Coordinates of C-alpha atoms in Angstrom, one line a residue:
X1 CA -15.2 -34.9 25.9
X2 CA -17.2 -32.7 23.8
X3 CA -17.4 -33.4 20.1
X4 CA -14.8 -31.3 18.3
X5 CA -16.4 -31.6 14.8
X6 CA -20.4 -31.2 16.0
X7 CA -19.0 -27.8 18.2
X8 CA -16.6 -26.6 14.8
X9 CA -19.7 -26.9 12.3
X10 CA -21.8 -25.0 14.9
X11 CA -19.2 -22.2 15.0
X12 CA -19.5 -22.2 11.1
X13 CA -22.8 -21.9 11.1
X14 CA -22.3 -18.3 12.9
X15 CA -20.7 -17.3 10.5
X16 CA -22.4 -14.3 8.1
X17 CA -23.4 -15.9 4.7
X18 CA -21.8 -14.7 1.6
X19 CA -24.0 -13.1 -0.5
X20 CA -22.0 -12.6 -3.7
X21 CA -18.6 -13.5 -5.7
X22 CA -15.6 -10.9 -6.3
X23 CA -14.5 -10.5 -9.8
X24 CA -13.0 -14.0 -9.0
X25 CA -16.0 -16.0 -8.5
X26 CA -14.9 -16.7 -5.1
X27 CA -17.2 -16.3 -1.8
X28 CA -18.1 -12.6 -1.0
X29 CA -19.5 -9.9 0.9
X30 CA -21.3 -7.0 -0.9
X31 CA -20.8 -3.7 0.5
X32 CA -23.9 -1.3 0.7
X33 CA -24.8 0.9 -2.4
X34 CA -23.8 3.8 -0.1
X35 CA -20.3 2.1 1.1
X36 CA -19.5 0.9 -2.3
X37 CA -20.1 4.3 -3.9
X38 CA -17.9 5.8 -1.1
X39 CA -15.2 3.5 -1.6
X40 CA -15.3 4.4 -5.5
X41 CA -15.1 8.2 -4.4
X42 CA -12.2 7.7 -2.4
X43 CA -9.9 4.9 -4.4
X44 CA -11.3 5.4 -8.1
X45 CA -10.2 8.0 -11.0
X46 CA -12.1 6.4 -13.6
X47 CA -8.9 4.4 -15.2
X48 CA -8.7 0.8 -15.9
X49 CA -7.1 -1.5 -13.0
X50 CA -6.0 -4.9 -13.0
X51 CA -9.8 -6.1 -12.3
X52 CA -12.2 -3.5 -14.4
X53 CA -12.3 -1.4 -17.2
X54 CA -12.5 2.4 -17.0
X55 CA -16.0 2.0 -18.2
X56 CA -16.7 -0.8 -16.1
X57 CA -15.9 2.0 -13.1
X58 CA -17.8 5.0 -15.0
X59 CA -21.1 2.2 -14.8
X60 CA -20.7 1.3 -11.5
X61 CA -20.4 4.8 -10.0
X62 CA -23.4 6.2 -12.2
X63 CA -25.5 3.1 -10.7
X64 CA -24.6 3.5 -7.1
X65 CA -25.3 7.0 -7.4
X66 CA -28.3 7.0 -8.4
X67 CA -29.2 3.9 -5.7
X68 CA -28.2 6.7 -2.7
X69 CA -30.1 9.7 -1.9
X70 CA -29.0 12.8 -3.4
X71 CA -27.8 14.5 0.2
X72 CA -25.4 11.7 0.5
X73 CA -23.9 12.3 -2.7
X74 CA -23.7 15.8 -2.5
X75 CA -22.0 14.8 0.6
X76 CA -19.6 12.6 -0.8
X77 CA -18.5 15.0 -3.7
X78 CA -17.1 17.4 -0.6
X79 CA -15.7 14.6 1.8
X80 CA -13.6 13.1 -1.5
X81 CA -12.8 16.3 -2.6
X82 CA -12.0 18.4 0.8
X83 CA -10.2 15.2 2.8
X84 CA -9.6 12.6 0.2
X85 CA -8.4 14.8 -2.2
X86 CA -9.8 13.3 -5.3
X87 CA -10.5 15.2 -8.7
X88 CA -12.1 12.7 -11.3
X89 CA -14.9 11.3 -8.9
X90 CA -15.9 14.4 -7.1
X91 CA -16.5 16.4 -10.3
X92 CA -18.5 13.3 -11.4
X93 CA -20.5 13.4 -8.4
X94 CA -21.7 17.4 -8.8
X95 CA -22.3 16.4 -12.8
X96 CA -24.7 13.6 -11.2
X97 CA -26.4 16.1 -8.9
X98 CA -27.1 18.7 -11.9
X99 CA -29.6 15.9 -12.9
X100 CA -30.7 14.7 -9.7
X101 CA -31.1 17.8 -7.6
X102 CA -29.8 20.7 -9.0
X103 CA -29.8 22.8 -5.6
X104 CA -27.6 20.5 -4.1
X105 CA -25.6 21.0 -6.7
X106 CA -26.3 25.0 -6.1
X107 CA -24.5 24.3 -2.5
X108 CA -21.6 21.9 -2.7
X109 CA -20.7 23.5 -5.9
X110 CA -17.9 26.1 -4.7
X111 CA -16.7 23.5 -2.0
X112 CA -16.3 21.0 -4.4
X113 CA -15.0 23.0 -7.8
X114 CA -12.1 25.1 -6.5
X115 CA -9.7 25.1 -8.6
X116 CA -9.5 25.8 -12.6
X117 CA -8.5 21.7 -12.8
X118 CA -11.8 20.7 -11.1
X119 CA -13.7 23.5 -13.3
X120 CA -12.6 22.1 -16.7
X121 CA -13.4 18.2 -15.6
X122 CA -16.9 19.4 -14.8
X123 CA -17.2 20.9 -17.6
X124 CA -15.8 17.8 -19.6
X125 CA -18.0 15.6 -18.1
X126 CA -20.9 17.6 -18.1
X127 CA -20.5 18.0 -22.1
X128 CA -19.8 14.4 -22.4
X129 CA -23.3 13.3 -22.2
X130 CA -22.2 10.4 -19.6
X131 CA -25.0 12.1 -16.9
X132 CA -27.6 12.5 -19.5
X133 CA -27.1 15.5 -21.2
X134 CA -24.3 17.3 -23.6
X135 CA -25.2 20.7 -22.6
X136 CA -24.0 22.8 -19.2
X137 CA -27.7 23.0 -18.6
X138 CA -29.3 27.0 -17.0
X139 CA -28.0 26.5 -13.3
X140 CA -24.6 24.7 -13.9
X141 CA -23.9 27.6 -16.6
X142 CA -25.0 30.0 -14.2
X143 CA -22.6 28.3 -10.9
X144 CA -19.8 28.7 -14.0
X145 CA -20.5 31.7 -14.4
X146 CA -19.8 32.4 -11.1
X147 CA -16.9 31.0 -10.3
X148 CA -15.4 32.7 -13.1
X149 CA -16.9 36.4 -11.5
X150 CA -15.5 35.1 -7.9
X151 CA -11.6 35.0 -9.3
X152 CA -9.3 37.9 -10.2
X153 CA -8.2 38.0 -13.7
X154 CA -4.4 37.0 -12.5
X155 CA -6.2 34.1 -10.5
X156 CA -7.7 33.0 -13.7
X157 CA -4.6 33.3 -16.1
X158 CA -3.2 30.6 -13.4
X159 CA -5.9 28.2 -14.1
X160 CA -5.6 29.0 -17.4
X161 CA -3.3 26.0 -18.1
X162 CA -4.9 22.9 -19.3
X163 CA -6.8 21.8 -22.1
X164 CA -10.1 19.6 -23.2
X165 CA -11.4 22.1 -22.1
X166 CA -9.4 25.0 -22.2
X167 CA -10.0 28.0 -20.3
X168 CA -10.8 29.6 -23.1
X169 CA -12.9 27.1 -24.1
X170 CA -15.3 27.7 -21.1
X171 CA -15.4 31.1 -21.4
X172 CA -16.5 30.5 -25.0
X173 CA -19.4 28.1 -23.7
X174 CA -20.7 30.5 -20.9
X175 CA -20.1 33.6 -22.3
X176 CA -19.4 35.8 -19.2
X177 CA -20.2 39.6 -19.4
X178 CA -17.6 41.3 -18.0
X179 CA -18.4 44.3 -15.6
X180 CA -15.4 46.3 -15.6
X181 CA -12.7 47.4 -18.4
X182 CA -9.8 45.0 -16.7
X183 CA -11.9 42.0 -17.3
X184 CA -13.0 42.7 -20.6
X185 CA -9.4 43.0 -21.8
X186 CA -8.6 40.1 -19.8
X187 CA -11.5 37.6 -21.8
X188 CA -10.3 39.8 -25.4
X189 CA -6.4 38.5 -24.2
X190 CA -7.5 34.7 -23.8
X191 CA -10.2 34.6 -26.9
X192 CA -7.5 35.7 -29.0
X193 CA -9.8 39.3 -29.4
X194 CA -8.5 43.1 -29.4
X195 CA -7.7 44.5 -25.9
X196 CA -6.4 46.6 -24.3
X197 CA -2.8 45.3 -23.5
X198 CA -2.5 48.3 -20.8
X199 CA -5.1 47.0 -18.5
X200 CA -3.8 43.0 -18.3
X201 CA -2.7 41.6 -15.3
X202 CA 1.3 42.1 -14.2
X203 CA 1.9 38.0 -14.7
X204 CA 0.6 38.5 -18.1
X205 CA 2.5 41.6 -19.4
X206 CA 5.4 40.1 -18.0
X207 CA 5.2 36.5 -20.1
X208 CA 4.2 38.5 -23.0
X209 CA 6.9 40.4 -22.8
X210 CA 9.6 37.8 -22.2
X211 CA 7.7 35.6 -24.9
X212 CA 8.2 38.4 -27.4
X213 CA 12.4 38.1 -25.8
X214 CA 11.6 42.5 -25.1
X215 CA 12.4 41.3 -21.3
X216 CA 14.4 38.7 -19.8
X217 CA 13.4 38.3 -16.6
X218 CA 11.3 35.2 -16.3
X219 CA 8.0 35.5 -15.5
X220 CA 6.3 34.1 -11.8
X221 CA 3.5 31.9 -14.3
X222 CA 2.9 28.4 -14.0
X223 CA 5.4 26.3 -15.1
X224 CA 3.5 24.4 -18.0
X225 CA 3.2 28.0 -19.9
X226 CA 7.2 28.3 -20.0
X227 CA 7.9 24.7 -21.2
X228 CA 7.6 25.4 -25.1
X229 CA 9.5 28.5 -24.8
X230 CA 14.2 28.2 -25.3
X231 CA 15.0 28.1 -22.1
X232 CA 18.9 28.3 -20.3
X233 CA 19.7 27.3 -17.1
X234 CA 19.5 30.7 -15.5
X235 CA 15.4 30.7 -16.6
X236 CA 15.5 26.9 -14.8
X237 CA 16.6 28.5 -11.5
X238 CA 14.2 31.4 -11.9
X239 CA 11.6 29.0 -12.5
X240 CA 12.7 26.5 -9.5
X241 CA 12.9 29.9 -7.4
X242 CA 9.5 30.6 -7.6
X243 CA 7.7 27.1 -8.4
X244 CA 5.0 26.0 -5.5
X245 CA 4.9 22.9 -3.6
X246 CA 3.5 20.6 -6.4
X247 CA 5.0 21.4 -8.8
X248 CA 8.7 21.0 -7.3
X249 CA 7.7 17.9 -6.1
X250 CA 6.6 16.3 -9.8
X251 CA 9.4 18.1 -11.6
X252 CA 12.6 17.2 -9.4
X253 CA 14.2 15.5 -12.3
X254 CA 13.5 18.0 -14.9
X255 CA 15.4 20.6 -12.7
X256 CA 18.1 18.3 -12.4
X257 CA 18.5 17.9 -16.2
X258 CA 18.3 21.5 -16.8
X259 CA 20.9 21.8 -14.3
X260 CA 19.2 23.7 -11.5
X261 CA 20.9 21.6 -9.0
X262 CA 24.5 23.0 -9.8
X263 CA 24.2 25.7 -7.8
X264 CA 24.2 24.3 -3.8
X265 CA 21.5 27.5 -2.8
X266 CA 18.9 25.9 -5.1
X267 CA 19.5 22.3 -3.6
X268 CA 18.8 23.6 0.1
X269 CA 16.2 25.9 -1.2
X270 CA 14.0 23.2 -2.8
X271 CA 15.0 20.5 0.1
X272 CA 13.9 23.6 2.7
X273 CA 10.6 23.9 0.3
X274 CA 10.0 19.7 0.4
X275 CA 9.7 19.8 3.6
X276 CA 8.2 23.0 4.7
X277 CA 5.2 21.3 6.8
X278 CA 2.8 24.2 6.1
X279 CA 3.6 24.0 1.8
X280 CA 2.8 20.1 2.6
X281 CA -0.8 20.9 4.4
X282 CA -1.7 23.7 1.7
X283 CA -0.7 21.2 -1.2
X284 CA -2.8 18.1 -0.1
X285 CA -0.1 16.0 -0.5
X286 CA -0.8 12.4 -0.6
X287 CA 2.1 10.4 0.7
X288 CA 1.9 7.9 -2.5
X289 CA 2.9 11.0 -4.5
X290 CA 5.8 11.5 -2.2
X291 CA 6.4 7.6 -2.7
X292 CA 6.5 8.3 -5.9
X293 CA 8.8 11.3 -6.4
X294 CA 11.4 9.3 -4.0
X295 CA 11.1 6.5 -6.5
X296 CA 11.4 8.8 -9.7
X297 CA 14.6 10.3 -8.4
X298 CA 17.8 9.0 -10.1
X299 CA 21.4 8.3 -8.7
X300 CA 22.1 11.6 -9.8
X301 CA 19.9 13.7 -7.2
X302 CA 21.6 15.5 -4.5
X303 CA 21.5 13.7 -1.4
X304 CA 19.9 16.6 0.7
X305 CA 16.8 16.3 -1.9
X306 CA 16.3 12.3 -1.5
X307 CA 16.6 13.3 2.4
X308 CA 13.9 16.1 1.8
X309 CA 11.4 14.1 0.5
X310 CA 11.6 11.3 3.4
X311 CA 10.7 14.2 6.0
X312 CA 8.2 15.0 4.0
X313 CA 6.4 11.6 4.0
X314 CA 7.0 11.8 7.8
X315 CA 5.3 15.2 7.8
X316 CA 2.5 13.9 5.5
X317 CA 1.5 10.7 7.7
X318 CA 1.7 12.1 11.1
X319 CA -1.8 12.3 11.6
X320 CA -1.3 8.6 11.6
X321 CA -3.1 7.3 15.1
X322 CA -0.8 5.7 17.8
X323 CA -3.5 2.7 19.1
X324 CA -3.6 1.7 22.4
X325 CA -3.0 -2.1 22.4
X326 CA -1.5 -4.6 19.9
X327 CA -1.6 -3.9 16.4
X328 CA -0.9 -6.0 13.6
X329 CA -1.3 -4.9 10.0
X330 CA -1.5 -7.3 7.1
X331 CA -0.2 -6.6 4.0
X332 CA -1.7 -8.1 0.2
X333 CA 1.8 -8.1 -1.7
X334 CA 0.0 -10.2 -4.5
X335 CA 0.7 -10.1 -8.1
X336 CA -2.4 -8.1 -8.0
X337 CA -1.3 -5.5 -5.9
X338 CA 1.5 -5.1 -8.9
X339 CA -1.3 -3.0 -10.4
X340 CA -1.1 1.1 -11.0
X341 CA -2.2 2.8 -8.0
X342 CA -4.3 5.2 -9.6
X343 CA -4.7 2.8 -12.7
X344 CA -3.9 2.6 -16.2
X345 CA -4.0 5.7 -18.3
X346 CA -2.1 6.1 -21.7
X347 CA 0.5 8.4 -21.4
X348 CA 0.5 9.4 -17.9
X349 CA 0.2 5.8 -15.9
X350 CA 1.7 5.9 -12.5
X351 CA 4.8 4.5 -11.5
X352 CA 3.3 4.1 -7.9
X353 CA 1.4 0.8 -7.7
X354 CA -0.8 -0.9 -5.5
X355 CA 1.7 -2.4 -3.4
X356 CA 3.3 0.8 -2.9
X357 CA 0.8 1.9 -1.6
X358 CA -0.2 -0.6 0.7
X359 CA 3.5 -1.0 1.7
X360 CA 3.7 2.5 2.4
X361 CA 0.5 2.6 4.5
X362 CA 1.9 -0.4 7.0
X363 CA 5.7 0.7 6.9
X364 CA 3.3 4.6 8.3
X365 CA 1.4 2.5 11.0
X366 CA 4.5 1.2 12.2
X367 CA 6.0 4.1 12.8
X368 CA 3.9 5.7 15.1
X369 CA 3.1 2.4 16.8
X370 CA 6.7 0.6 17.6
X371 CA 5.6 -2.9 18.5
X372 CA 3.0 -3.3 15.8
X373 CA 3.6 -6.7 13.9
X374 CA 3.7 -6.1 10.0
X375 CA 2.6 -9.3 8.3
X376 CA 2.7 -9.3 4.1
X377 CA 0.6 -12.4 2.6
X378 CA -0.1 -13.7 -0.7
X379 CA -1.0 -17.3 -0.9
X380 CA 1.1 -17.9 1.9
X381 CA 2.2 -15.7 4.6
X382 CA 5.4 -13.7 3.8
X383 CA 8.2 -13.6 6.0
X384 CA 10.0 -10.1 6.7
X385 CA 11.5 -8.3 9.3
X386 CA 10.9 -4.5 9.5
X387 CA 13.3 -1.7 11.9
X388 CA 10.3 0.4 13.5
X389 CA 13.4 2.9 13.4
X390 CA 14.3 2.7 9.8
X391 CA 12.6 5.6 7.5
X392 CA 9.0 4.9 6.2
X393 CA 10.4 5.0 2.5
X394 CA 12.7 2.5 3.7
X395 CA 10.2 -0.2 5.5
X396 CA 8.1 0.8 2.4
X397 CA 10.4 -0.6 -0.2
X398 CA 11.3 -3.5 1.4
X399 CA 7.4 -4.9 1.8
X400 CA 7.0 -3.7 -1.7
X401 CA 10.0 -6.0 -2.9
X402 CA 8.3 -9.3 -1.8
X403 CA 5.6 -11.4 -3.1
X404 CA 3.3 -11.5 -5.9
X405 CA 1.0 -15.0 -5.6
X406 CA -2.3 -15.4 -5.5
X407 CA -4.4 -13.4 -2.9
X408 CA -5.4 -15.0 0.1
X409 CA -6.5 -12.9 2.9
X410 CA -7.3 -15.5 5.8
X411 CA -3.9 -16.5 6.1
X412 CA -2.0 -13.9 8.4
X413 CA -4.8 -14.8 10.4
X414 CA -4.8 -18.3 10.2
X415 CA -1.2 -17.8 11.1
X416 CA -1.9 -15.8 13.9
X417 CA -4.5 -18.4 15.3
X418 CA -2.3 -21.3 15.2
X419 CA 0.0 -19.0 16.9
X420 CA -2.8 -18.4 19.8
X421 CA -1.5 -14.5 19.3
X422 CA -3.2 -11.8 20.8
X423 CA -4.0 -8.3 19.3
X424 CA -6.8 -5.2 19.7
X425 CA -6.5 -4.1 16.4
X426 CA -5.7 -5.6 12.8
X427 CA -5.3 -4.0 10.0
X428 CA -5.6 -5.6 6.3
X429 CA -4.8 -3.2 3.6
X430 CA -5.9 -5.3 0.5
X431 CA -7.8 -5.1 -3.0
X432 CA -10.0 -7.4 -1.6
X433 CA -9.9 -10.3 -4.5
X434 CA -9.4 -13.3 -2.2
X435 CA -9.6 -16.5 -3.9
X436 CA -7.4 -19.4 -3.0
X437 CA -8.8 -19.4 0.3
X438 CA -12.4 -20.3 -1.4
X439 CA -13.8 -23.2 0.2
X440 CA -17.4 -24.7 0.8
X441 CA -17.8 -22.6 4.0
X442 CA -21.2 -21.0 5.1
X443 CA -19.3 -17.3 4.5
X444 CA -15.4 -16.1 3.7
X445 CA -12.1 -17.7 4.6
X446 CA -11.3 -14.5 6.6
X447 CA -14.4 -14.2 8.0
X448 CA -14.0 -18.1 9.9
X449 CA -10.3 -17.1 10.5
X450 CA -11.5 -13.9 12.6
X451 CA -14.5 -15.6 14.2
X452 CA -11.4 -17.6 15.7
X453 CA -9.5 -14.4 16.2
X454 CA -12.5 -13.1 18.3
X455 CA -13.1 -16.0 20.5
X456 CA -9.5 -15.4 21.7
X457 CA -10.0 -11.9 21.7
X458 CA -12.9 -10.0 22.1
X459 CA -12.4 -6.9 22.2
X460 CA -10.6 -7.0 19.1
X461 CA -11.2 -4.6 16.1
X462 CA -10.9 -5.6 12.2
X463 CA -9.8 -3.2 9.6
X464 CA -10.0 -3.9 5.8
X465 CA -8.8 -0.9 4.2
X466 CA -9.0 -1.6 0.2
X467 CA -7.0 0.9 -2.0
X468 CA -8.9 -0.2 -5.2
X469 CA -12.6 0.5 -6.3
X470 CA -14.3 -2.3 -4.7
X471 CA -18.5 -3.2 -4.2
X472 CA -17.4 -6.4 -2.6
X473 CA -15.2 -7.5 0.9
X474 CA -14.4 -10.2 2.7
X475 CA -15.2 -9.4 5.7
X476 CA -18.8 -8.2 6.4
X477 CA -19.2 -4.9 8.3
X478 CA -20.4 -5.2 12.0
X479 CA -19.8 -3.4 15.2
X480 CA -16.1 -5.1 15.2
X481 CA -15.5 -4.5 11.6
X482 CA -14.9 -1.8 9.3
X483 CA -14.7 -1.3 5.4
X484 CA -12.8 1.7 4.2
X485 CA -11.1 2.7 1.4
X486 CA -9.0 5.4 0.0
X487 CA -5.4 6.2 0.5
X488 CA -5.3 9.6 1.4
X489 CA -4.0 10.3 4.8
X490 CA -8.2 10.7 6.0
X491 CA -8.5 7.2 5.9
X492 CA -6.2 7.2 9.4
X493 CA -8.4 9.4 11.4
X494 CA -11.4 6.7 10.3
X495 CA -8.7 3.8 11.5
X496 CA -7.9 5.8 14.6
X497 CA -11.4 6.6 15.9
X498 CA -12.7 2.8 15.1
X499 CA -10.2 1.5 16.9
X500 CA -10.6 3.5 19.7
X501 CA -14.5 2.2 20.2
X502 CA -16.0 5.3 19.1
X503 CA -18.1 4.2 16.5
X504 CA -19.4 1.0 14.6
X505 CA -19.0 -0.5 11.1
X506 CA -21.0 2.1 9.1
X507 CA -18.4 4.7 10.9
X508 CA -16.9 5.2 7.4
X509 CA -20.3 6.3 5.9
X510 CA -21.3 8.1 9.3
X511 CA -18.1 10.2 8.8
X512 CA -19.7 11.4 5.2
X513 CA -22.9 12.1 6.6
X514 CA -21.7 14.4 9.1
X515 CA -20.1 16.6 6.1

């Protein structure tokens, strides 16, 4: 017989050598300058999380970005903007290019900065000095510039909400010239400067006028510019009326306090808004932030609202891939995963964390594929049982409701080996910060566990989706394996296409590159 021991040390010897520790010192696998600065653009909004600082991230992403070519950060800037849906990073990204190549800046620029939120961060960080320089600078004044010129003045009384900067504050830096008498009363309006009162857009007559209590009818502006003003419940249901998408979806509660939901039209006209598929698609819903208003919600909200949101999350995730084969997706329900999705900010720190999220993202896969295995782990492997039927919200909470150990990422595997089980794909939605599987091997704990995995199966596919800003993984990219972060509904489509064989384990970089 063949010597067990002499043919296991051989098979160890295949695997990939760790090159480098996670933030716990254990064995680790660094991800490319260009993966890791992806993975930053699609998980990280510069705020501290349970394993770096905020200015621990703000390092990192300046150093990768100026490790990758230019092109691929201009790139990246759109592809986290336009499908991950990120604000902080991709402003930081265009700020980087003013400095590194200011025409690519010229071209991603309108892509990228599209709405009066994205202006003032660029401008913030841009005057910060974090890229180099506390000035705009001739050509990011002059794509300013322009972006003001491209919008209406009632367009730009709507973005007008918002402060450090202000609105007002960029027009101040810039200094626009305005080319016709409408938007030089408009600029004299938001400077605080004589106008013409006459020639102002209809939104802003009309919240003048009910500011000054001359009109009552309440005016179609965004709902922050209202907030400060004596409100009854009457203004509430105006305001609910004509809110958007977004801003129903974060203020559920407040309309419920102010008594909105009294009247039974306003409860089917908001749960009819919730789940309007194309309102969903405009907004760029993430389905974390439907997680989270479902969680918000209080005993209190009607039924048909709770119910609302839940078709929503099944409108949001639908792009989700149905994989031919076996699937099983492995959960991290670790006390790390306890962390702030989004991470921590003073004042305005998510209520969605880590967990959620990753909870969320298996309870989604499940859904669209039936006879997927869901297995959580921390230390240990976790046991639950999931109804493929249930809602997503409800497979959610219950994977989010167990665990919280130490993180140990080879063990649904290691389960599934001394089972002998069989699967095509597997999915591990992670932070990444495995440690008590940290042995004296030639690589990771999960990579040995899937080198087993593959000799059973070979055609099988590893996934290790991290929802955190990461540079390091446990499993080392290769035609069988794929990095990817982000938790956006964009990281599916990357999941679904992998799985099928269509590309390698660069596909997530590949997929930025063809922006």
């Amino acid at each position: 017989m063949a010597n067990k021991n002499l043919f296991k040390s051989i098979a160890g010897k295949l695997i990939p050598a760790a090159n480098t520790v996670n933030s716990h010192g254990a064995p680790a696998y660094a991800l490319t300058a260009e993966q890791a600065l992806a993975q930053y653009a699609m998980t990280g909004c510069l705020n501290a999380t349970f394993y770096a600082s905020a200015e621990d991230q703000l390092a990192a992403v300046l150093d990768l970005a100026n490790k990758v070519e230019p092109e691929f950060v201009a790139k990246l800037a759109i592809y986290a903007r336009e499908s991950g849906h990120m604000k902080d990073l991709p402003a930081l990204l265009c700020a980087v290019l003013s400095m590194r190549d200011p025409q690519l800046l010229k071209a991603v620029f309108p892509r990228v900065i599209d709405s009066g939120k994205m202006l003032r961060n660029f401008v913030q960080i841009m005057r910060s000095g974090t890229v180099g320089r506390k000035s705009l600078g001739s050509l990011p004044k002059k794509l300013v510039l322009e972006w003001l010129n491209a919008r209406s003045e009632d367009a730009l009384f709507r973005d007008s909400v918002g402060a450090s900067p202000s609105l007002e504050d960029v027009v101040k830096m810039v200094h626009p010239k305005p080319t016709v008498p409408e938007r030089e009363a408009f600029y004299g309006y938001l400077l605080g400067k004589a106008h013409n009162a006459e020639l102002l857009p209809k939104a802003v007559k009309e919240f003048e006028a009910y500011k000054a209590k001359t009109s009552e009818v309440v005016p179609a502006v965004p709902f922050q510019m209202l907030t400060s003003l004596s409100l009854g419940k009457a203004e509430w249901i105006e305001i609910a009326r004509n809110a958007g998408w977004q801003m129903t979806r974060m203020n559920l509660n407040t309309f419920l306090r102010h008594g909105v939901f009294e009247e039974r039209f306003m409860v089917l006209k908001i749960a009819e808004r919730l789940r309007d598929k194309a309102a969903i698609r405009k907004a760029k819903a993430f389905p974390y932030q439907l997680m989270t208003a479902y969680l918000s919600v209080g005993t209190k909200m009607p039924l048909e609202i709770k119910e609302a949101l839940q078709d929503a999350m099944e409108i949001a995730v639908e792009n989700i891939p149905a994989v031919a084969g076996r699937v099983v997706v492995c959960t991290d329900v670790s006390g790390s995963m306890r962390s702030p999705a989004t991470g921590y900010r003073e004042g305005s720190t998510t209520a969605t964390r880590c967990i959620d999220v990753a909870a969320l993202l298996a309870a989604a896969m499940l859904r669209k594929n039936t006879s997927a295995r869901v297995i959580p782990f921390e230390q240990h492997v976790v046991n639950i049982a999931l109804n493929p039927r249930d809602s997503i919200m409800t497979n959610a909470q219950k994977l989010a409701a167990v665990g919280g150990g130490g993180t140990n990422c080879s063990a649904p595997l290691a389960m599934l080996n001394a089972e002998k089980a069989n699967a095509e794909l597997v999915l591990l939605v992670s932070d990444n910060e495995s440690w008590l599987d940290a042995r004296r091997l030639r690589g990771t704990g999960l990579m040995e566990q899937w080198q087993v995995f593959k000799a059973r199966n070979p055609a099988a596919r590893l996934v290790c989706l991290d929802i955190q800003p990461n540079t390091t993984t446990q499993a080392l990219g290769r035609e069988d394996i794929l990095n990817v972060g982000g938790f956006s509904d964009a990281v599916f489509e990357v999941i679904g296409q992998f799985a099928e064989g269509r590309m390698g384990s660069n596909y997530f970089v590949e997929q930025i590159r063809m922006v």
